[in-house]
Amino acid sequence: MLDIQLLRTNLDTVCERLATRGYVLDTVAFQKLETQRKTLQTRTQDLQANRNSLSKQIGMLKGKGEDATAVMAEVSALKAELDANEIALGDLLREFDAFVATIPNTPQDSVPVGKSAEDNVEIKRWGKPASYDFTVKDHVDLGEALGQLDFATAAKIAGARFSLLKGPLARLHRAIAQFMLDVHTEEHGYTEIYAPYLVNAASMTGTGQLPKFEADLFKILRPDAEPLYLIPTAEVPVTNIVRDEILAAGALPLKFVCHTPCFRSEAGSYGKDTRGMIRQHQFDKVELVQIVAAEKSVEALEELTRHAETILEKLELPYRRVVLCTADMGFSSAKTYDLEVWLPAQNTYREISSCSNFEAFQARRMQARVRNDKNKTELVHTLNGSGLAVGRTLVAIMENNQRADGSIRIPDALRPYMRGAEIITLPR
RNA sequence: GGAGACGUGGCCGAGAGGUCGAAGGCACUCCCCUGCUAAGGGAGCAUUCGGGCACAAACCUGAAUCGAGGGUUCGAAUCCCUCCGUCUCCGCCA
């Protein structure tokens, strides 16, 4: 959610910045709502003040045992207008909030202006894609030939867009997550979190999945209780740690790493990446979350993105970093870097991490604050990034490290997690 | 799943229709006193939003908030309803 004060005082500037991401802010509608709000709120509060002081008089009169019927008649006369105003104000404020809630975050100045994903800008490349003296296979062919990746059985058990791993490949999947957690906790200073995979609507609203993206979520309805949602990313439970909190001065930065499964309905994505593990209803991810002071968030995004890149480098996976243009950024983000890993079978780079600075956009919605050195509260800034998506990392390792006979070389960094094994081959 | 108790500021805790945003204590901040330490005295100390107000701060003022949301009432921390959460006992369970 954007700062309403900023909208009131600098509407034109906000409007221009939003236009760079292709969002047209209806300033006429906003101004109209704002004018109505101001008159209605002032009037309502005047009436409430009047009622409060009269009611207080009644209390004082009755306390002294005197007659209060005249004052009671006076306050009764107010009631009809006050009730009408309170109802109208409530409706208007809800409408106002709903309107503001649909406005996306404003991009930072360093974000390239663009019209589509075509306009994203490559920042750097690391590593050199290997050349192969045989025809490369994709991870589906490799995994099925090894007898360790089974989409048919997953479909029988659950349905389309699920996968089943067996044996060494299942272990490699686990090893990847363990390795990432170890690097981030031991070398990058993150605190490991284990968090709920089901969360309430308030948490989903806090990080911005609700109300706009309900269709992408798996929802658990319960007859005698409020619904729960399966998390689409650990960002949701972890960032909500600070919801409705006022953190002590000096408590920041908070750096959390959390490995969870992620569940996405992705209703709009059918037909895209239907083959393989690239786009699934369930996948594992190691997520990095930082809660920082406002003036620190720009550098924190650089740091966090480096932490994710370090994993790719330790796994010897060629990648590039892309800064998303204004049109391609997520709703809540002020700036986003995507990391894309090289996939030889697709002969292209594919997203494996997305690192974003949300500034105060999520914090405002969550009321996540910190006490500054003047003992005043101010909103924190929130950031997160995948460090990395586990399933896609498995895909990248399989495809980049494949050998002519269909076996897969295990990167050095993962061998301690694989009882020292160097390759994955057909089980004997 | 069954039965019961409870939810008040950073923390503890009083308040049980009226002058209550809320006694008292702890913690914290400032001041005074004091060789050091400890103790003592005084003052301050919730959040969000609106208006004064033209950017910000300060200040003044109003509203809302006692787990959340509704209701009753001129007036609700207090009474009623729903939900959320905590605790105790029983059952079940990794």
PDB file of N, CA and C in Angstrom, chain A residues 152-195:
ATOM      1  N   ALA A 152       4.370 -39.577 -14.151  1.00  0.00           N
ATOM      2  CA  ALA A 152       3.141 -40.357 -14.310  1.00  0.00           C
ATOM      3  C   ALA A 152       2.588 -40.760 -12.946  1.00  0.00           C
ATOM      4  N   THR A 153       3.476 -41.231 -12.082  1.00  0.00           N
ATOM      5  CA  THR A 153       3.010 -41.651 -10.758  1.00  0.00           C
ATOM      6  C   THR A 153       2.536 -40.450  -9.940  1.00  0.00           C
ATOM      7  N   ALA A 154       3.259 -39.321 -10.082  1.00  0.00           N
ATOM      8  CA  ALA A 154       2.831 -38.114  -9.377  1.00  0.00           C
ATOM      9  C   ALA A 154       1.434 -37.708  -9.825  1.00  0.00           C
ATOM     10  N   ALA A 155       1.176 -37.861 -11.127  1.00  0.00           N
ATOM     11  CA  ALA A 155      -0.144 -37.496 -11.654  1.00  0.00           C
ATOM     12  C   ALA A 155      -1.222 -38.431 -11.113  1.00  0.00           C
ATOM     13  N   LYS A 156      -0.856 -39.707 -10.954  1.00  0.00           N
ATOM     14  CA  LYS A 156      -1.825 -40.654 -10.394  1.00  0.00           C
ATOM     15  C   LYS A 156      -2.150 -40.282  -8.946  1.00  0.00           C
ATOM     16  N   ILE A 157      -1.126 -39.923  -8.208  1.00  0.00           N
ATOM     17  CA  ILE A 157      -1.316 -39.626  -6.785  1.00  0.00           C
ATOM     18  C   ILE A 157      -2.049 -38.317  -6.577  1.00  0.00           C
ATOM     19  N   ALA A 158      -1.649 -37.292  -7.333  1.00  0.00           N
ATOM     20  CA  ALA A 158      -2.152 -35.942  -7.056  1.00  0.00           C
ATOM     21  C   ALA A 158      -2.807 -35.295  -8.274  1.00  0.00           C
ATOM     22  N   GLY A 159      -2.170 -35.386  -9.432  1.00  0.00           N
ATOM     23  CA  GLY A 159      -2.684 -34.729 -10.626  1.00  0.00           C
ATOM     24  C   GLY A 159      -1.539 -34.134 -11.414  1.00  0.00           C
ATOM     25  N   ALA A 160      -1.898 -33.333 -12.416  1.00  0.00           N
ATOM     26  CA  ALA A 160      -0.881 -32.703 -13.247  1.00  0.00           C
ATOM     27  C   ALA A 160      -0.094 -31.693 -12.426  1.00  0.00           C
ATOM     28  N   ARG A 161       1.116 -31.433 -12.867  1.00  0.00           N
ATOM     29  CA  ARG A 161       1.990 -30.427 -12.243  1.00  0.00           C
ATOM     30  C   ARG A 161       2.440 -30.796 -10.836  1.00  0.00           C
ATOM     31  N   PHE A 162       2.632 -32.082 -10.649  1.00  0.00           N
ATOM     32  CA  PHE A 162       3.328 -32.536  -9.449  1.00  0.00           C
ATOM     33  C   PHE A 162       4.439 -33.470  -9.901  1.00  0.00           C
ATOM     34  N   SER A 163       5.443 -33.662  -9.043  1.00  0.00           N
ATOM     35  CA  SER A 163       6.521 -34.565  -9.429  1.00  0.00           C
ATOM     36  C   SER A 163       6.856 -35.507  -8.283  1.00  0.00           C
ATOM     37  N   LEU A 164       7.480 -36.627  -8.660  1.00  0.00           N
ATOM     38  CA  LEU A 164       7.903 -37.621  -7.686  1.00  0.00           C
ATOM     39  C   LEU A 164       9.372 -37.931  -7.950  1.00  0.00           C
ATOM     40  N   LEU A 165      10.197 -37.751  -6.929  1.00  0.00           N
ATOM     41  CA  LEU A 165      11.622 -38.054  -7.036  1.00  0.00           C
ATOM     42  C   LEU A 165      11.917 -39.302  -6.229  1.00  0.00           C
ATOM     43  N   LYS A 166      12.902 -40.078  -6.697  1.00  0.00           N
ATOM     44  CA  LYS A 166      13.258 -41.320  -6.005  1.00  0.00           C
ATOM     45  C   LYS A 166      14.762 -41.436  -5.860  1.00  0.00           C
ATOM     46  N   GLY A 167      15.170 -42.099  -4.803  1.00  0.00           N
ATOM     47  CA  GLY A 167      16.568 -42.504  -4.659  1.00  0.00           C
ATOM     48  C   GLY A 167      17.530 -41.323  -4.636  1.00  0.00           C
ATOM     49  N   PRO A 168      18.667 -41.450  -5.342  1.00  0.00           N
ATOM     50  CA  PRO A 168      19.700 -40.422  -5.295  1.00  0.00           C
ATOM     51  C   PRO A 168      19.204 -39.036  -5.729  1.00  0.00           C
ATOM     52  N   LEU A 169      18.294 -38.968  -6.675  1.00  0.00           N
ATOM     53  CA  LEU A 169      17.798 -37.669  -7.117  1.00  0.00           C
ATOM     54  C   LEU A 169      16.975 -37.001  -6.015  1.00  0.00           C
ATOM     55  N   ALA A 170      16.189 -37.790  -5.285  1.00  0.00           N
ATOM     56  CA  ALA A 170      15.451 -37.261  -4.140  1.00  0.00           C
ATOM     57  C   ALA A 170      16.429 -36.763  -3.089  1.00  0.00           C
ATOM     58  N   ARG A 171      17.501 -37.517  -2.906  1.00  0.00           N
ATOM     59  CA  ARG A 171      18.508 -37.102  -1.935  1.00  0.00           C
ATOM     60  C   ARG A 171      19.218 -35.832  -2.397  1.00  0.00           C
ATOM     61  N   LEU A 172      19.477 -35.731  -3.691  1.00  0.00           N
ATOM     62  CA  LEU A 172      20.137 -34.538  -4.220  1.00  0.00           C
ATOM     63  C   LEU A 172      19.248 -33.306  -3.991  1.00  0.00           C
ATOM     64  N   HIS A 173      17.955 -33.497  -4.177  1.00  0.00           N
ATOM     65  CA  HIS A 173      17.000 -32.423  -3.920  1.00  0.00           C
ATOM     66  C   HIS A 173      17.103 -31.956  -2.471  1.00  0.00           C
ATOM     67  N   ARG A 174      17.183 -32.908  -1.558  1.00  0.00           N
ATOM     68  CA  ARG A 174      17.335 -32.569  -0.144  1.00  0.00           C
ATOM     69  C   ARG A 174      18.674 -31.913   0.112  1.00  0.00           C
ATOM     70  N   ALA A 175      19.714 -32.443  -0.540  1.00  0.00           N
ATOM     71  CA  ALA A 175      21.069 -31.909  -0.347  1.00  0.00           C
ATOM     72  C   ALA A 175      21.133 -30.434  -0.758  1.00  0.00           C
ATOM     73  N   ILE A 176      20.463 -30.096  -1.847  1.00  0.00           N
ATOM     74  CA  ILE A 176      20.483 -28.715  -2.348  1.00  0.00           C
ATOM     75  C   ILE A 176      19.927 -27.768  -1.289  1.00  0.00           C
ATOM     76  N   ALA A 177      18.798 -28.142  -0.702  1.00  0.00           N
ATOM     77  CA  ALA A 177      18.184 -27.286   0.313  1.00  0.00           C
ATOM     78  C   ALA A 177      19.079 -27.176   1.546  1.00  0.00           C
ATOM     79  N   GLN A 178      19.653 -28.304   1.977  1.00  0.00           N
ATOM     80  CA  GLN A 178      20.536 -28.288   3.155  1.00  0.00           C
ATOM     81  C   GLN A 178      21.733 -27.384   2.911  1.00  0.00           C
ATOM     82  N   PHE A 179      22.309 -27.536   1.733  1.00  0.00           N
ATOM     83  CA  PHE A 179      23.489 -26.745   1.376  1.00  0.00           C
ATOM     84  C   PHE A 179      23.172 -25.250   1.410  1.00  0.00           C
ATOM     85  N   MET A 180      22.067 -24.882   0.813  1.00  0.00           N
ATOM     86  CA  MET A 180      21.693 -23.460   0.769  1.00  0.00           C
ATOM     87  C   MET A 180      21.489 -22.909   2.185  1.00  0.00           C
ATOM     88  N   LEU A 181      20.785 -23.670   3.009  1.00  0.00           N
ATOM     89  CA  LEU A 181      20.560 -23.221   4.389  1.00  0.00           C
ATOM     90  C   LEU A 181      21.887 -23.048   5.118  1.00  0.00           C
ATOM     91  N   ASP A 182      22.787 -23.979   4.920  1.00  0.00           N
ATOM     92  CA  ASP A 182      24.080 -23.903   5.614  1.00  0.00           C
ATOM     93  C   ASP A 182      24.867 -22.670   5.179  1.00  0.00           C
ATOM     94  N   VAL A 183      24.899 -22.407   3.877  1.00  0.00           N
ATOM     95  CA  VAL A 183      25.665 -21.246   3.397  1.00  0.00           C
ATOM     96  C   VAL A 183      25.069 -19.952   3.953  1.00  0.00           C
ATOM     97  N   HIS A 184      23.752 -19.839   3.902  1.00  0.00           N
ATOM     98  CA  HIS A 184      23.130 -18.575   4.328  1.00  0.00           C
ATOM     99  C   HIS A 184      23.232 -18.362   5.839  1.00  0.00           C
ATOM    100  N   THR A 185      23.153 -19.453   6.597  1.00  0.00           N
ATOM    101  CA  THR A 185      23.256 -19.276   8.052  1.00  0.00           C
ATOM    102  C   THR A 185      24.714 -19.103   8.486  1.00  0.00           C
ATOM    103  N   GLU A 186      25.628 -19.864   7.882  1.00  0.00           N
ATOM    104  CA  GLU A 186      27.015 -19.863   8.367  1.00  0.00           C
ATOM    105  C   GLU A 186      27.861 -18.763   7.735  1.00  0.00           C
ATOM    106  N   GLU A 187      27.563 -18.396   6.486  1.00  0.00           N
ATOM    107  CA  GLU A 187      28.423 -17.429   5.805  1.00  0.00           C
ATOM    108  C   GLU A 187      27.748 -16.068   5.594  1.00  0.00           C
ATOM    109  N   HIS A 188      26.439 -16.027   5.565  1.00  0.00           N
ATOM    110  CA  HIS A 188      25.754 -14.771   5.238  1.00  0.00           C
ATOM    111  C   HIS A 188      24.989 -14.162   6.408  1.00  0.00           C
ATOM    112  N   GLY A 189      25.028 -14.826   7.553  1.00  0.00           N
ATOM    113  CA  GLY A 189      24.476 -14.214   8.759  1.00  0.00           C
ATOM    114  C   GLY A 189      22.962 -14.252   8.893  1.00  0.00           C
ATOM    115  N   TYR A 190      22.308 -15.221   8.251  1.00  0.00           N
ATOM    116  CA  TYR A 190      20.852 -15.315   8.376  1.00  0.00           C
ATOM    117  C   TYR A 190      20.475 -16.251   9.531  1.00  0.00           C
ATOM    118  N   THR A 191      19.342 -15.970  10.139  1.00  0.00           N
ATOM    119  CA  THR A 191      18.784 -16.828  11.178  1.00  0.00           C
ATOM    120  C   THR A 191      17.787 -17.782  10.536  1.00  0.00           C
ATOM    121  N   GLU A 192      17.968 -19.072  10.808  1.00  0.00           N
ATOM    122  CA  GLU A 192      17.083 -20.060  10.188  1.00  0.00           C
ATOM    123  C   GLU A 192      15.721 -20.065  10.865  1.00  0.00           C
ATOM    124  N   ILE A 193      14.690 -20.145  10.044  1.00  0.00           N
ATOM    125  CA  ILE A 193      13.306 -20.128  10.525  1.00  0.00           C
ATOM    126  C   ILE A 193      12.609 -21.400  10.043  1.00  0.00           C
ATOM    127  N   TYR A 194      11.839 -21.999  10.933  1.00  0.00           N
ATOM    128  CA  TYR A 194      10.872 -23.018  10.510  1.00  0.00           C
ATOM    129  C   TYR A 194       9.494 -22.421  10.746  1.00  0.00           C
ATOM    130  N   ALA A 195       8.643 -22.388   9.740  1.00  0.00           N
ATOM    131  CA  ALA A 195       7.411 -21.603   9.837  1.00  0.00           C
ATOM    132  C   ALA A 195       6.207 -22.405   9.346  1.00  0.00           C
TER     133      ALA A 195
END
